[in-house]
Tab-separated table of C-alpha atoms in Angstrom:
chain	number	residue	atom	x	y	z
A	1	MET	CA	-31.337	18.570	5.896
A	2	ARG	CA	-34.295	20.484	5.142
A	3	ILE	CA	-36.778	17.919	6.464
A	4	ILE	CA	-34.899	17.732	9.821
A	5	LEU	CA	-34.874	21.176	10.362
A	6	SER	CA	-38.679	21.476	9.538
A	7	LEU	CA	-39.448	18.862	11.983
A	8	ALA	CA	-37.128	20.689	14.463
A	9	ALA	CA	-39.122	23.645	14.047
A	10	LEU	CA	-42.758	21.831	14.197
A	11	LEU	CA	-41.377	20.521	17.348
A	12	ALA	CA	-40.528	23.652	18.711
A	13	LEU	CA	-43.595	25.290	17.517
A	14	SER	CA	-45.929	22.681	19.405
A	15	GLY	CA	-44.422	23.660	22.381
A	16	CYS	CA	-45.082	27.189	22.290
A	17	GLY	CA	-48.550	26.383	23.390
A	18	SER	CA	-49.097	26.344	27.173
A	19	SER	CA	-49.098	22.490	27.124
A	20	ASP	CA	-47.643	20.513	30.287
A	21	ILE	CA	-45.824	18.104	28.380
A	22	TRP	CA	-43.875	20.688	26.336
A	23	GLY	CA	-41.591	23.560	27.983
A	24	TRP	CA	-39.546	24.931	25.300
A	25	TYR	CA	-39.281	27.896	27.596
A	26	VAL	CA	-35.914	26.395	28.838
A	27	VAL	CA	-34.428	26.849	25.648
A	28	ASN	CA	-36.352	29.684	24.136
A	29	PRO	CA	-33.740	32.154	22.743
A	30	MET	CA	-36.197	35.092	23.172
A	31	THR	CA	-35.872	35.026	26.619
A	32	ALA	CA	-33.007	35.930	28.806
A	33	SER	CA	-32.740	32.621	30.769
A	34	GLY	CA	-33.632	30.484	27.769
A	35	TRP	CA	-30.657	32.220	25.801
A	36	THR	CA	-28.499	31.719	28.772
A	37	ASN	CA	-29.343	28.037	28.753
A	38	ILE	CA	-28.685	28.055	24.967
A	39	LYS	CA	-25.325	29.590	25.315
A	40	PHE	CA	-24.267	26.951	28.015
A	41	LEU	CA	-25.338	23.974	25.933
A	42	VAL	CA	-23.730	25.079	22.657
A	43	ASN	CA	-20.406	26.286	24.625
A	44	GLY	CA	-19.515	22.509	24.895
A	45	MET	CA	-19.176	22.522	21.218
A	46	GLY	CA	-15.914	23.676	21.306
A	47	ALA	CA	-14.432	20.792	23.720
A	48	THR	CA	-16.343	18.240	21.659
A	49	ILE	CA	-14.527	19.481	18.606
A	50	LEU	CA	-10.981	19.596	20.089
A	51	LEU	CA	-11.497	16.455	21.818
A	52	SER	CA	-12.552	14.581	18.229
A	53	VAL	CA	-10.008	16.365	16.413
A	54	ILE	CA	-6.914	15.621	18.723
A	55	ALA	CA	-7.936	12.150	19.220
A	56	ALA	CA	-8.517	11.426	15.374
A	57	SER	CA	-5.115	12.821	14.732
A	58	ILE	CA	-3.464	10.507	17.281
A	59	SER	CA	-5.382	7.644	15.892
A	60	ILE	CA	-4.362	8.365	12.416
A	61	VAL	CA	-0.565	8.139	13.025
A	62	LEU	CA	-0.984	5.290	15.746
A	63	GLY	CA	-3.242	3.323	13.416
A	64	LEU	CA	-0.555	3.598	10.494
A	65	LEU	CA	2.188	2.502	13.093
A	66	VAL	CA	-0.004	-0.422	13.911
A	67	ALA	CA	-1.054	-1.589	10.377
A	68	LEU	CA	2.588	-1.646	9.281
A	69	PRO	CA	3.744	-4.760	11.020
A	70	SER	CA	0.624	-6.454	9.529
A	71	LEU	CA	2.164	-6.358	5.975
A	72	SER	CA	5.175	-8.096	7.001
A	73	GLU	CA	6.345	-11.417	5.800
A	74	ARG	CA	6.898	-12.685	9.043
A	75	ARG	CA	4.369	-14.437	11.071
A	76	GLY	CA	5.851	-13.235	14.313
A	77	ILE	CA	5.532	-9.394	13.103
A	78	ARG	CA	2.274	-9.898	11.973
A	79	ALA	CA	1.034	-11.275	15.242
A	80	ILE	CA	1.898	-7.927	16.892
A	81	ASN	CA	-0.601	-6.543	14.646
A	82	ARG	CA	-3.056	-8.957	15.257
A	83	PHE	CA	-2.585	-8.952	18.918
A	84	TYR	CA	-3.253	-5.215	19.363
A	85	VAL	CA	-6.284	-5.047	16.932
A	86	GLU	CA	-8.006	-7.932	18.308
A	87	ILE	CA	-7.463	-6.600	22.071
A	88	VAL	CA	-8.073	-3.257	21.412
A	89	ARG	CA	-11.137	-3.664	19.458
A	90	ALA	CA	-12.822	-5.892	21.800
A	91	VAL	CA	-12.932	-3.478	24.723
A	92	PRO	CA	-16.041	-1.338	24.531
A	93	LEU	CA	-15.315	2.273	24.906
A	94	LEU	CA	-16.907	2.832	28.218
A	95	PRO	CA	-15.155	0.407	30.344
A	96	MET	CA	-11.867	1.462	28.583
A	97	LEU	CA	-12.537	4.936	29.577
A	98	PHE	CA	-13.052	4.220	33.358
A	99	TRP	CA	-9.883	2.115	33.037
A	100	VAL	CA	-7.684	4.993	31.490
A	101	PHE	CA	-9.299	7.411	33.983
A	102	TYR	CA	-9.593	5.641	37.238
A	103	GLY	CA	-7.180	2.679	36.573
A	104	LEU	CA	-4.132	4.082	34.812
A	105	PRO	CA	-3.021	6.917	37.332
A	106	ILE	CA	-2.972	3.899	40.185
A	107	VAL	CA	-0.654	2.071	37.486
A	108	PHE	CA	1.351	5.180	37.198
A	109	LYS	CA	1.753	5.628	40.858
A	110	SER	CA	2.869	2.169	41.531
A	111	MET	CA	5.757	2.811	39.354
A	112	GLY	CA	6.845	5.982	41.085
A	113	LEU	CA	5.096	8.141	38.753
A	114	SER	CA	3.167	11.124	39.569
A	115	ILE	CA	0.907	11.421	36.410
A	116	GLN	CA	-2.442	12.904	36.961
A	117	ILE	CA	-5.058	12.255	34.094
A	118	ASP	CA	-7.463	15.193	33.754
A	119	PRO	CA	-10.979	14.298	31.948
A	120	PHE	CA	-9.770	15.731	28.915
A	121	TRP	CA	-6.798	13.732	28.249
A	122	GLY	CA	-8.274	10.780	29.632
A	123	ALA	CA	-10.930	11.182	27.164
A	124	ILE	CA	-8.331	11.794	24.202
A	125	ILE	CA	-6.382	8.802	25.166
A	126	THR	CA	-9.041	6.451	25.291
A	127	LEU	CA	-11.051	7.646	22.175
A	128	ALA	CA	-7.664	7.452	20.121
A	129	LEU	CA	-6.609	4.129	21.480
A	130	SER	CA	-10.076	2.696	20.876
A	131	ASP	CA	-10.258	4.070	17.213
A	132	SER	CA	-6.560	3.218	16.236
A	133	ALA	CA	-7.755	-0.515	15.997
A	134	PHE	CA	-10.089	0.461	13.416
A	135	THR	CA	-7.834	2.978	11.434
A	136	ALA	CA	-5.020	0.295	11.387
A	137	GLU	CA	-7.404	-2.124	9.670
A	138	ILE	CA	-8.727	0.631	7.301
A	139	TYR	CA	-4.867	1.117	6.502
A	140	ARG	CA	-4.069	-2.496	6.262
A	141	ALA	CA	-6.799	-2.978	3.840
A	142	GLY	CA	-6.065	0.127	1.832
A	143	ILE	CA	-2.215	-0.891	1.644
A	144	GLN	CA	-2.930	-4.541	0.622
A	145	SER	CA	-5.293	-3.352	-2.059
A	146	ILE	CA	-2.287	-2.131	-3.783
A	147	ALA	CA	-0.851	-5.034	-5.964
A	148	LYS	CA	2.149	-6.628	-4.501
A	149	GLY	CA	4.009	-6.060	-7.954
A	150	GLN	CA	4.218	-2.377	-7.095
A	151	ALA	CA	6.277	-2.815	-4.194
A	152	GLU	CA	8.704	-5.472	-6.064
A	153	ALA	CA	9.122	-2.952	-8.943
A	154	ALA	CA	9.970	-0.285	-6.389
A	155	LYS	CA	12.455	-2.909	-4.669
A	156	THR	CA	14.089	-3.697	-8.240
A	157	VAL	CA	15.078	0.136	-8.666
A	158	GLY	CA	16.624	0.048	-5.647
A	159	LEU	CA	14.136	1.647	-3.013
A	160	ASN	CA	14.367	0.685	0.414
A	161	TYR	CA	11.109	-0.255	2.761
A	162	PHE	CA	10.222	3.383	3.664
A	163	GLN	CA	11.026	4.690	0.369
A	164	THR	CA	8.635	2.284	-1.066
A	165	MET	CA	5.995	3.092	1.119
A	166	ARG	CA	6.404	6.778	1.057
A	167	TYR	CA	6.656	7.006	-2.844
A	168	VAL	CA	4.996	4.131	-4.305
A	169	VAL	CA	2.457	2.333	-1.956
A	170	LEU	CA	0.798	5.162	0.223
A	171	PRO	CA	0.359	7.561	-2.333
A	172	GLN	CA	-1.793	4.810	-4.085
A	173	ALA	CA	-3.218	3.611	-0.888
A	174	ILE	CA	-4.224	7.267	0.245
A	175	ARG	CA	-7.069	7.487	-2.064
A	176	ARG	CA	-8.775	4.430	-0.866
A	177	ILE	CA	-7.876	5.199	2.643
A	178	LEU	CA	-9.122	8.533	3.024
A	179	PRO	CA	-12.993	8.111	2.501
A	180	PRO	CA	-13.223	5.437	5.369
A	181	LEU	CA	-10.935	7.328	7.601
A	182	ALA	CA	-13.151	10.360	7.262
A	183	ASN	CA	-16.099	8.384	7.962
A	184	GLN	CA	-14.264	7.042	11.330
A	185	PHE	CA	-13.933	10.604	12.217
A	186	ILE	CA	-17.592	10.733	12.501
A	187	TYR	CA	-17.680	7.819	14.591
A	188	ILE	CA	-15.358	9.718	17.190
A	189	VAL	CA	-17.462	12.701	17.206
A	190	LYS	CA	-20.210	10.373	18.486
A	191	MET	CA	-18.290	8.445	20.895
A	192	SER	CA	-16.770	11.755	22.447
A	193	ALA	CA	-20.339	11.759	24.205
A	194	PHE	CA	-18.789	9.196	26.659
A	195	ALA	CA	-16.349	11.815	28.018
A	196	SER	CA	-19.166	13.498	29.800
A	197	VAL	CA	-19.166	10.517	32.329
A	198	ILE	CA	-15.580	11.374	33.544
A	199	GLY	CA	-16.633	15.125	33.793
A	200	MET	CA	-15.478	16.269	30.595
A	201	GLN	CA	-17.371	19.494	29.657
A	202	GLU	CA	-18.366	18.898	26.147
A	203	LEU	CA	-22.015	18.838	24.632
A	204	THR	CA	-23.315	15.813	26.371
A	205	ARG	CA	-22.442	16.855	29.860
A	206	ARG	CA	-23.659	20.155	29.465
A	207	ALA	CA	-27.085	18.802	28.660
A	208	ASN	CA	-26.981	16.475	31.661
A	209	GLU	CA	-25.814	19.338	34.043
A	210	LEU	CA	-28.959	21.667	32.731
A	211	VAL	CA	-31.290	18.700	32.950
A	212	VAL	CA	-30.297	18.407	36.387
A	213	THR	CA	-31.165	21.893	37.224
A	214	GLU	CA	-34.398	22.557	34.871
A	215	TYR	CA	-35.776	19.161	34.892
A	216	ARG	CA	-36.611	19.532	31.275
A	217	PRO	CA	-34.878	16.295	29.581
A	218	LEU	CA	-37.016	16.076	26.326
A	219	GLU	CA	-36.414	19.491	25.096
A	220	ILE	CA	-32.593	19.836	26.113
A	221	TYR	CA	-31.813	16.410	24.869
A	222	SER	CA	-33.766	17.095	21.737
A	223	LEU	CA	-31.407	20.066	21.351
A	224	LEU	CA	-28.361	18.145	21.764
A	225	ILE	CA	-29.178	15.713	19.181
A	226	VAL	CA	-29.680	18.452	16.879
A	227	GLU	CA	-26.200	19.805	18.049
A	228	TYR	CA	-24.674	16.562	16.849
A	229	LEU	CA	-26.526	16.090	14.108
A	230	VAL	CA	-25.361	19.620	12.757
A	231	LEU	CA	-21.706	18.887	13.525
A	232	VAL	CA	-22.139	15.453	11.718
A	233	LEU	CA	-23.838	16.696	8.702
A	234	ILE	CA	-21.310	19.180	8.288
A	235	ILE	CA	-18.478	16.608	8.442
A	236	SER	CA	-20.386	14.430	5.982
A	237	ALA	CA	-20.495	16.995	3.710
A	238	GLY	CA	-16.821	17.367	3.821
A	239	VAL	CA	-16.348	13.728	3.415
A	240	ARG	CA	-18.556	13.541	0.373
A	241	TRP	CA	-16.529	16.548	-1.124
A	242	LEU	CA	-13.452	14.632	-0.323
A	243	GLU	CA	-14.492	11.319	-2.237
A	244	ARG	CA	-15.394	13.190	-5.068
A	245	LYS	CA	-12.034	14.834	-5.089
A	246	MET	CA	-10.087	11.620	-4.547
A	247	GLY	CA	-12.406	9.952	-7.267
A	248	SER	CA	-11.863	12.473	-9.917
A	249	ASP	CA	-8.309	11.728	-10.061
A	250	GLU	CA	-8.438	8.126	-9.465
A	251	ARG	CA	-7.535	7.866	-13.295
A	252	GLY	CA	-4.311	5.741	-13.822
B	1	MET	CA	39.266	-16.121	-15.612
B	2	THR	CA	36.517	-13.544	-15.453
B	3	GLN	CA	33.904	-13.488	-12.462
B	4	ASP	CA	30.501	-15.011	-13.382
B	5	ALA	CA	27.634	-12.339	-13.425
B	6	ILE	CA	25.305	-15.087	-11.831
B	7	GLU	CA	26.055	-18.330	-10.259
B	8	MET	CA	23.383	-20.553	-9.027
B	9	ILE	CA	24.680	-23.891	-7.244
B	10	ASP	CA	22.085	-26.707	-6.257
B	11	VAL	CA	19.313	-24.442	-5.548
B	12	ASP	CA	16.348	-25.625	-4.049
B	13	LYS	CA	13.142	-23.625	-2.975
B	14	TRP	CA	9.971	-24.728	-1.456
B	15	PHE	CA	6.308	-22.950	-1.516
B	16	GLY	CA	5.168	-24.758	1.908
B	17	ASP	CA	5.598	-28.196	0.972
B	18	PHE	CA	5.730	-27.866	-2.803
B	19	GLN	CA	9.155	-27.889	-4.187
B	20	VAL	CA	9.293	-25.326	-6.953
B	21	LEU	CA	13.087	-25.659	-7.581
B	22	LYS	CA	15.091	-28.726	-7.371
B	23	GLY	CA	19.016	-28.485	-7.561
B	24	ILE	CA	19.013	-25.771	-10.111
B	25	ASN	CA	22.546	-25.138	-11.411
B	26	LEU	CA	23.058	-21.911	-13.771
B	27	ASN	CA	26.239	-20.024	-14.802
B	28	VAL	CA	25.850	-16.796	-16.606
B	29	LYS	CA	29.115	-14.805	-17.745
B	30	PRO	CA	29.069	-11.399	-18.382
B	31	GLY	CA	27.759	-10.784	-21.957
B	32	ASP	CA	25.950	-13.933	-22.045
B	33	ARG	CA	22.233	-13.927	-23.129
B	34	VAL	CA	20.281	-16.875	-21.586
B	35	VAL	CA	16.829	-17.711	-22.516
B	36	ILE	CA	14.550	-19.962	-20.117
B	37	CYS	CA	11.568	-21.880	-21.414
B	38	GLY	CA	9.425	-24.452	-20.018
B	39	PRO	CA	5.530	-25.255	-19.375
B	40	SER	CA	3.892	-23.088	-16.998
B	41	GLY	CA	4.584	-23.868	-13.349
B	42	SER	CA	8.130	-25.295	-14.255
B	43	GLY	CA	9.687	-22.732	-12.012
B	44	LYS	CA	11.097	-20.535	-14.615
B	45	SER	CA	9.832	-17.464	-13.061
B	46	THR	CA	10.838	-18.333	-9.752
B	47	VAL	CA	14.584	-18.841	-11.045
B	48	VAL	CA	14.520	-15.134	-12.164
B	49	ARG	CA	12.803	-13.884	-8.898
B	50	CYS	CA	15.581	-15.802	-6.798
B	51	ILE	CA	18.267	-14.183	-8.747
B	52	ASN	CA	17.106	-10.715	-7.677
B	53	ARG	CA	15.834	-12.273	-4.282
B	54	LEU	CA	12.353	-11.202	-4.677
B	55	GLU	CA	12.045	-14.785	-3.508
B	56	ALA	CA	14.407	-16.161	-0.908
B	57	HIS	CA	15.658	-19.714	-1.839
B	58	GLN	CA	16.338	-22.439	0.924
B	59	LYS	CA	19.209	-24.260	-0.167
B	60	GLY	CA	22.191	-23.742	-2.250
B	61	VAL	CA	24.115	-20.770	-3.322
B	62	ILE	CA	23.385	-18.064	-5.405
B	63	LYS	CA	26.056	-15.504	-6.359
B	64	ILE	CA	25.654	-12.070	-8.024
B	65	GLY	CA	28.699	-10.598	-9.235
B	66	GLY	CA	30.725	-12.893	-7.170
B	67	VAL	CA	28.739	-11.989	-3.731
B	68	VAL	CA	26.688	-14.852	-2.210
B	69	GLN	CA	23.176	-13.885	-1.555
B	70	ASP	CA	22.421	-14.596	2.067
B	71	GLY	CA	19.653	-11.787	2.631
B	72	SER	CA	22.051	-9.576	4.302
B	73	ALA	CA	21.754	-5.866	3.430
B	74	ALA	CA	25.089	-5.621	1.869
B	75	ALA	CA	24.351	-8.778	-0.601
B	76	LEU	CA	20.872	-6.879	-1.463
B	77	GLU	CA	22.833	-3.860	-2.333
B	78	ALA	CA	24.844	-5.743	-4.867
B	79	ILE	CA	21.723	-7.167	-6.454
B	80	ARG	CA	19.898	-3.867	-6.384
B	81	SER	CA	22.885	-2.148	-8.095
B	82	GLU	CA	23.778	-4.770	-10.805
B	83	VAL	CA	20.524	-6.434	-11.497
B	84	GLY	CA	17.580	-4.888	-13.464
B	85	MET	CA	14.278	-6.704	-13.625
B	86	VAL	CA	11.162	-6.060	-16.143
B	87	PHE	CA	7.941	-7.983	-15.366
B	88	GLN	CA	5.378	-9.549	-17.271
B	89	GLN	CA	2.913	-6.965	-15.953
B	90	PHE	CA	5.032	-4.032	-16.306
B	91	ASN	CA	4.401	-2.861	-12.703
B	92	LEU	CA	4.924	0.695	-13.531
B	93	PHE	CA	3.719	3.131	-10.907
B	94	PRO	CA	0.208	4.364	-12.133
B	95	HIS	CA	0.170	7.532	-9.801
B	96	LEU	CA	3.404	9.028	-11.376
B	97	SER	CA	4.132	10.259	-14.829
B	98	VAL	CA	6.589	8.145	-17.171
B	99	MET	CA	9.449	10.693	-16.363
B	100	GLU	CA	8.730	10.229	-12.545
B	101	ASN	CA	8.876	6.623	-12.907
B	102	LEU	CA	12.030	6.743	-14.465
B	103	VAL	CA	13.821	9.175	-12.151
B	104	LEU	CA	12.316	7.570	-8.755
B	105	GLY	CA	15.235	4.999	-8.498
B	106	PRO	CA	18.136	7.158	-9.676
B	107	MET	CA	16.802	9.937	-7.383
B	108	LYS	CA	15.824	8.214	-4.134
B	109	ALA	CA	18.154	5.110	-4.210
B	110	ARG	CA	21.161	6.731	-5.894
B	111	GLY	CA	21.010	10.123	-4.710
B	112	MET	CA	21.341	11.677	-8.379
B	113	THR	CA	20.099	15.251	-8.777
B	114	ARG	CA	16.865	15.667	-10.548
B	115	LYS	CA	18.560	17.139	-13.595
B	116	ASP	CA	21.049	14.439	-13.915
B	117	ALA	CA	18.339	11.658	-13.600
B	118	GLU	CA	16.026	13.275	-16.088
B	119	GLU	CA	19.034	13.524	-18.705
B	120	ARG	CA	19.556	9.873	-17.928
B	121	ALA	CA	16.212	9.082	-18.429
B	122	MET	CA	15.349	11.048	-21.552
B	123	LYS	CA	18.631	9.137	-22.855
B	124	TYR	CA	16.960	5.502	-22.112
B	125	LEU	CA	13.369	6.828	-23.510
B	126	GLU	CA	14.971	7.577	-26.706
B	127	ARG	CA	16.541	4.524	-26.549
B	128	VAL	CA	13.172	2.430	-26.397
B	129	ARG	CA	11.762	4.945	-28.912
B	130	ILE	CA	9.231	6.755	-26.850
B	131	PRO	CA	10.759	10.149	-25.668
B	132	GLU	CA	7.681	12.115	-26.497
B	133	GLN	CA	5.516	10.170	-24.063
B	134	ALA	CA	7.813	11.392	-21.076
B	135	LEU	CA	5.020	13.478	-19.302
B	136	LYS	CA	2.140	10.903	-19.797
B	137	ARG	CA	0.783	8.667	-17.136
B	138	PRO	CA	1.301	4.860	-17.882
B	139	SER	CA	-2.483	4.502	-18.275
B	140	GLN	CA	-2.321	6.513	-21.325
B	141	LEU	CA	-0.251	4.527	-23.009
B	142	SER	CA	-0.473	1.206	-24.980
B	143	GLY	CA	0.872	-2.002	-23.379
B	144	GLY	CA	3.837	-2.217	-25.739
B	145	GLN	CA	4.877	1.114	-24.856
B	146	GLN	CA	4.252	0.674	-21.125
B	147	GLN	CA	6.537	-2.406	-21.317
B	148	ARG	CA	9.369	-0.259	-23.011
B	149	VAL	CA	9.089	2.341	-20.248
B	150	ALA	CA	9.327	-0.233	-17.673
B	151	ILE	CA	12.655	-1.652	-19.636
B	152	ALA	CA	13.786	2.207	-19.752
B	153	ARG	CA	12.901	2.420	-15.759
B	154	SER	CA	15.370	-0.560	-15.357
B	155	LEU	CA	18.050	0.701	-17.555
B	156	CYS	CA	18.226	3.876	-15.726
B	157	MET	CA	19.719	2.118	-12.477
B	158	GLU	CA	22.470	1.323	-15.303
B	159	PRO	CA	22.415	-2.562	-14.386
B	160	LYS	CA	25.033	-4.882	-15.401
B	161	VAL	CA	22.298	-7.730	-15.760
B	162	MET	CA	18.823	-7.519	-16.933
B	163	LEU	CA	16.164	-10.042	-16.059
B	164	PHE	CA	13.078	-10.426	-18.091
B	165	ASP	CA	10.230	-12.274	-16.715
B	166	GLU	CA	7.831	-13.023	-19.589
B	167	PRO	CA	8.027	-9.691	-20.940
B	168	THR	CA	5.557	-10.219	-23.760
B	169	SER	CA	3.073	-12.413	-22.303
B	170	ALA	CA	0.632	-9.643	-21.089
B	171	LEU	CA	0.812	-7.907	-24.436
B	172	ASP	CA	-1.579	-7.879	-27.394
B	173	PRO	CA	0.122	-9.801	-30.398
B	174	GLU	CA	0.366	-6.818	-32.530
B	175	MET	CA	2.731	-5.058	-29.913
B	176	ILE	CA	4.950	-8.120	-29.082
B	177	SER	CA	7.674	-7.124	-31.880
B	178	GLU	CA	8.244	-3.618	-30.879
B	179	VAL	CA	9.130	-4.658	-27.082
B	180	LEU	CA	11.243	-7.786	-28.605
B	181	ASP	CA	13.030	-5.464	-30.911
B	182	VAL	CA	14.314	-3.320	-28.045
B	183	ILE	CA	15.388	-6.382	-26.233
B	184	VAL	CA	17.273	-7.477	-29.344
B	185	GLU	CA	19.002	-4.238	-29.614
B	186	LEU	CA	20.126	-4.466	-25.778
B	187	ALA	CA	21.475	-7.879	-26.613
B	188	GLU	CA	23.380	-6.604	-29.610
B	189	GLU	CA	24.865	-3.840	-27.574
B	190	GLY	CA	26.329	-6.579	-25.238
B	191	MET	CA	24.016	-6.607	-22.443
B	192	THR	CA	24.000	-9.387	-19.983
B	193	MET	CA	20.614	-11.118	-19.784
B	194	VAL	CA	18.278	-13.906	-18.596
B	195	VAL	CA	14.950	-13.793	-20.418
B	196	VAL	CA	11.998	-16.138	-19.442
B	197	THR	CA	9.932	-16.306	-22.596
B	198	HIS	CA	7.788	-18.492	-24.681
B	199	GLU	CA	9.000	-16.420	-27.851
B	200	MET	CA	11.061	-19.068	-29.774
B	201	GLY	CA	11.779	-17.135	-32.583
B	202	PHE	CA	13.083	-14.381	-30.406
B	203	ALA	CA	15.114	-17.014	-28.493
B	204	ARG	CA	16.575	-18.350	-31.561
B	205	LYS	CA	17.792	-14.838	-32.481
B	206	VAL	CA	19.506	-13.591	-29.445
B	207	ALA	CA	20.161	-16.550	-27.183
B	208	ASP	CA	23.634	-18.094	-26.653
B	209	GLN	CA	22.380	-20.504	-24.052
B	210	MET	CA	19.003	-21.993	-23.990
B	211	VAL	CA	17.543	-23.698	-20.734
B	212	PHE	CA	14.632	-25.709	-20.564
B	213	MET	CA	12.942	-26.278	-17.404
B	214	ASP	CA	10.128	-28.654	-16.205
B	215	GLU	CA	8.886	-29.618	-12.779
B	216	GLY	CA	11.259	-27.282	-11.254
B	217	GLU	CA	14.365	-28.970	-12.760
B	218	ILE	CA	16.719	-27.754	-15.654
B	219	VAL	CA	16.137	-30.801	-18.084
B	220	GLU	CA	18.127	-29.387	-20.958
B	221	THR	CA	20.736	-26.454	-21.618
B	222	GLY	CA	22.630	-26.107	-24.771
B	223	THR	CA	23.140	-23.663	-27.558
B	224	PRO	CA	20.233	-22.516	-29.696
B	225	GLU	CA	21.224	-24.563	-32.708
B	226	ASP	CA	21.466	-27.791	-30.483
B	227	PHE	CA	18.485	-27.185	-28.554
B	228	PHE	CA	16.070	-26.298	-31.320
B	229	ASN	CA	17.613	-28.844	-34.088
B	230	ALA	CA	18.675	-31.753	-31.903
B	231	PRO	CA	17.025	-31.717	-28.451
B	232	LYS	CA	18.331	-34.616	-26.572
B	233	SER	CA	15.445	-35.104	-23.844
B	234	GLU	CA	11.866	-36.355	-24.479
B	235	ARG	CA	10.701	-33.822	-22.449
B	236	THR	CA	12.226	-30.927	-24.303
B	237	GLN	CA	11.095	-32.740	-27.755
B	238	ALA	CA	7.609	-32.862	-26.449
B	239	PHE	CA	7.644	-29.222	-25.397
B	240	LEU	CA	9.073	-27.828	-28.589
B	241	LYS	CA	6.824	-30.024	-30.795
B	242	GLN	CA	3.886	-28.398	-28.907
B	243	ILE	CA	5.036	-24.903	-28.875
B	244	LEU	CA	6.604	-24.729	-32.596
B	245	GLN	CA	3.329	-26.485	-33.852
B	246	HIS	CA	1.644	-23.178	-34.743
């Protein structure tokens, strides 16, 4: 963290000279225009965070729903899970985003529905869908790591399927699921940058727009990377804290 | 005529192409204490697991308390309310205290209040002689204590029949007797039970019906006296010779 900050500072300082290559004035907080630009860029942070949090929340629920059939004894039911995971996991995010944003409204229209998809929800649907295949696999692995005998014992004391999941299997699986799930959240934050191409006003979009008017891609994109870096490092610290907390009561 | 607690008629079961059970016939009357023994892989655990439908059989009929086990919800309900099960690996819930392990079934499946469930749990913990461990986690107990908790957990559902699937096979030798003592006591109180075990001394003491299985078949059944002193089948004789040698 310290190294990164000092590197960034060094980069910034080197631009303070009157070199042709560097033009840090575009994001110089000491000048009025630089400060306006910085505010413009950082203002995308809220949208990036909101996008990521909502998409991740949906993905966490959707992933569990997709994972449950994979635990069935019946091949036909397991196939539902395999089908979903294999298809959704195979589609790259950007084409899926285009399909949802430009294609899905046409599907709705053909069904006689007038549902508009704005960039915000288009991005959320895409991120959540795309991520849910991965969270489903995380759930599956976590739940399968709980010995079969646990579910059998729950059955023999009369618990039904949902009670067995709720009181016996999930509480044990959650400790193994949470760290990789939190990891997946970092992935969503980074992938949310794709929302810029359909006009969502988040961090990357703002940087792009400023580059178009200021012609200073190096400085602006450098700042953009630092913005993501700060965001992700904060989440990483949270994930590590979570892992420590989970690990500490792993006993028994 | 009283209703059989467990009735198995010509039960067959396959795992894939492999036939694990071949024409199993078994009747257990209320109060009976049946001990099943046999070499590993003979299908004895599968018999017990079919009785409480942790495994589904493919042919034949299994009745629990007169109810035909066809996989229907009503039939499953009959099993869950009449049959308790103790596993070789205990299968206690590691994330819950001993007390929570015991009250989970009565509260969630039977809708008992916490107070009633805890009272009942303490009663059975005393019966297996570890009431002082109620607030500990299973991992803090010895193997023998864990298995006794597992027995108490089953008893909390107040079953009519108890199934024991090699209850002492995962235990260190010095802990075997504390678990067997508890099972013997239950037997003396008249609990109907089916026990899969290699403990022949225990079998001799509690069984009123011995069942010997080999390669998925019931080879021989009989009273303990006949079974141990005058086994009819050669396979039984060979098995007993081996297991009683030391």
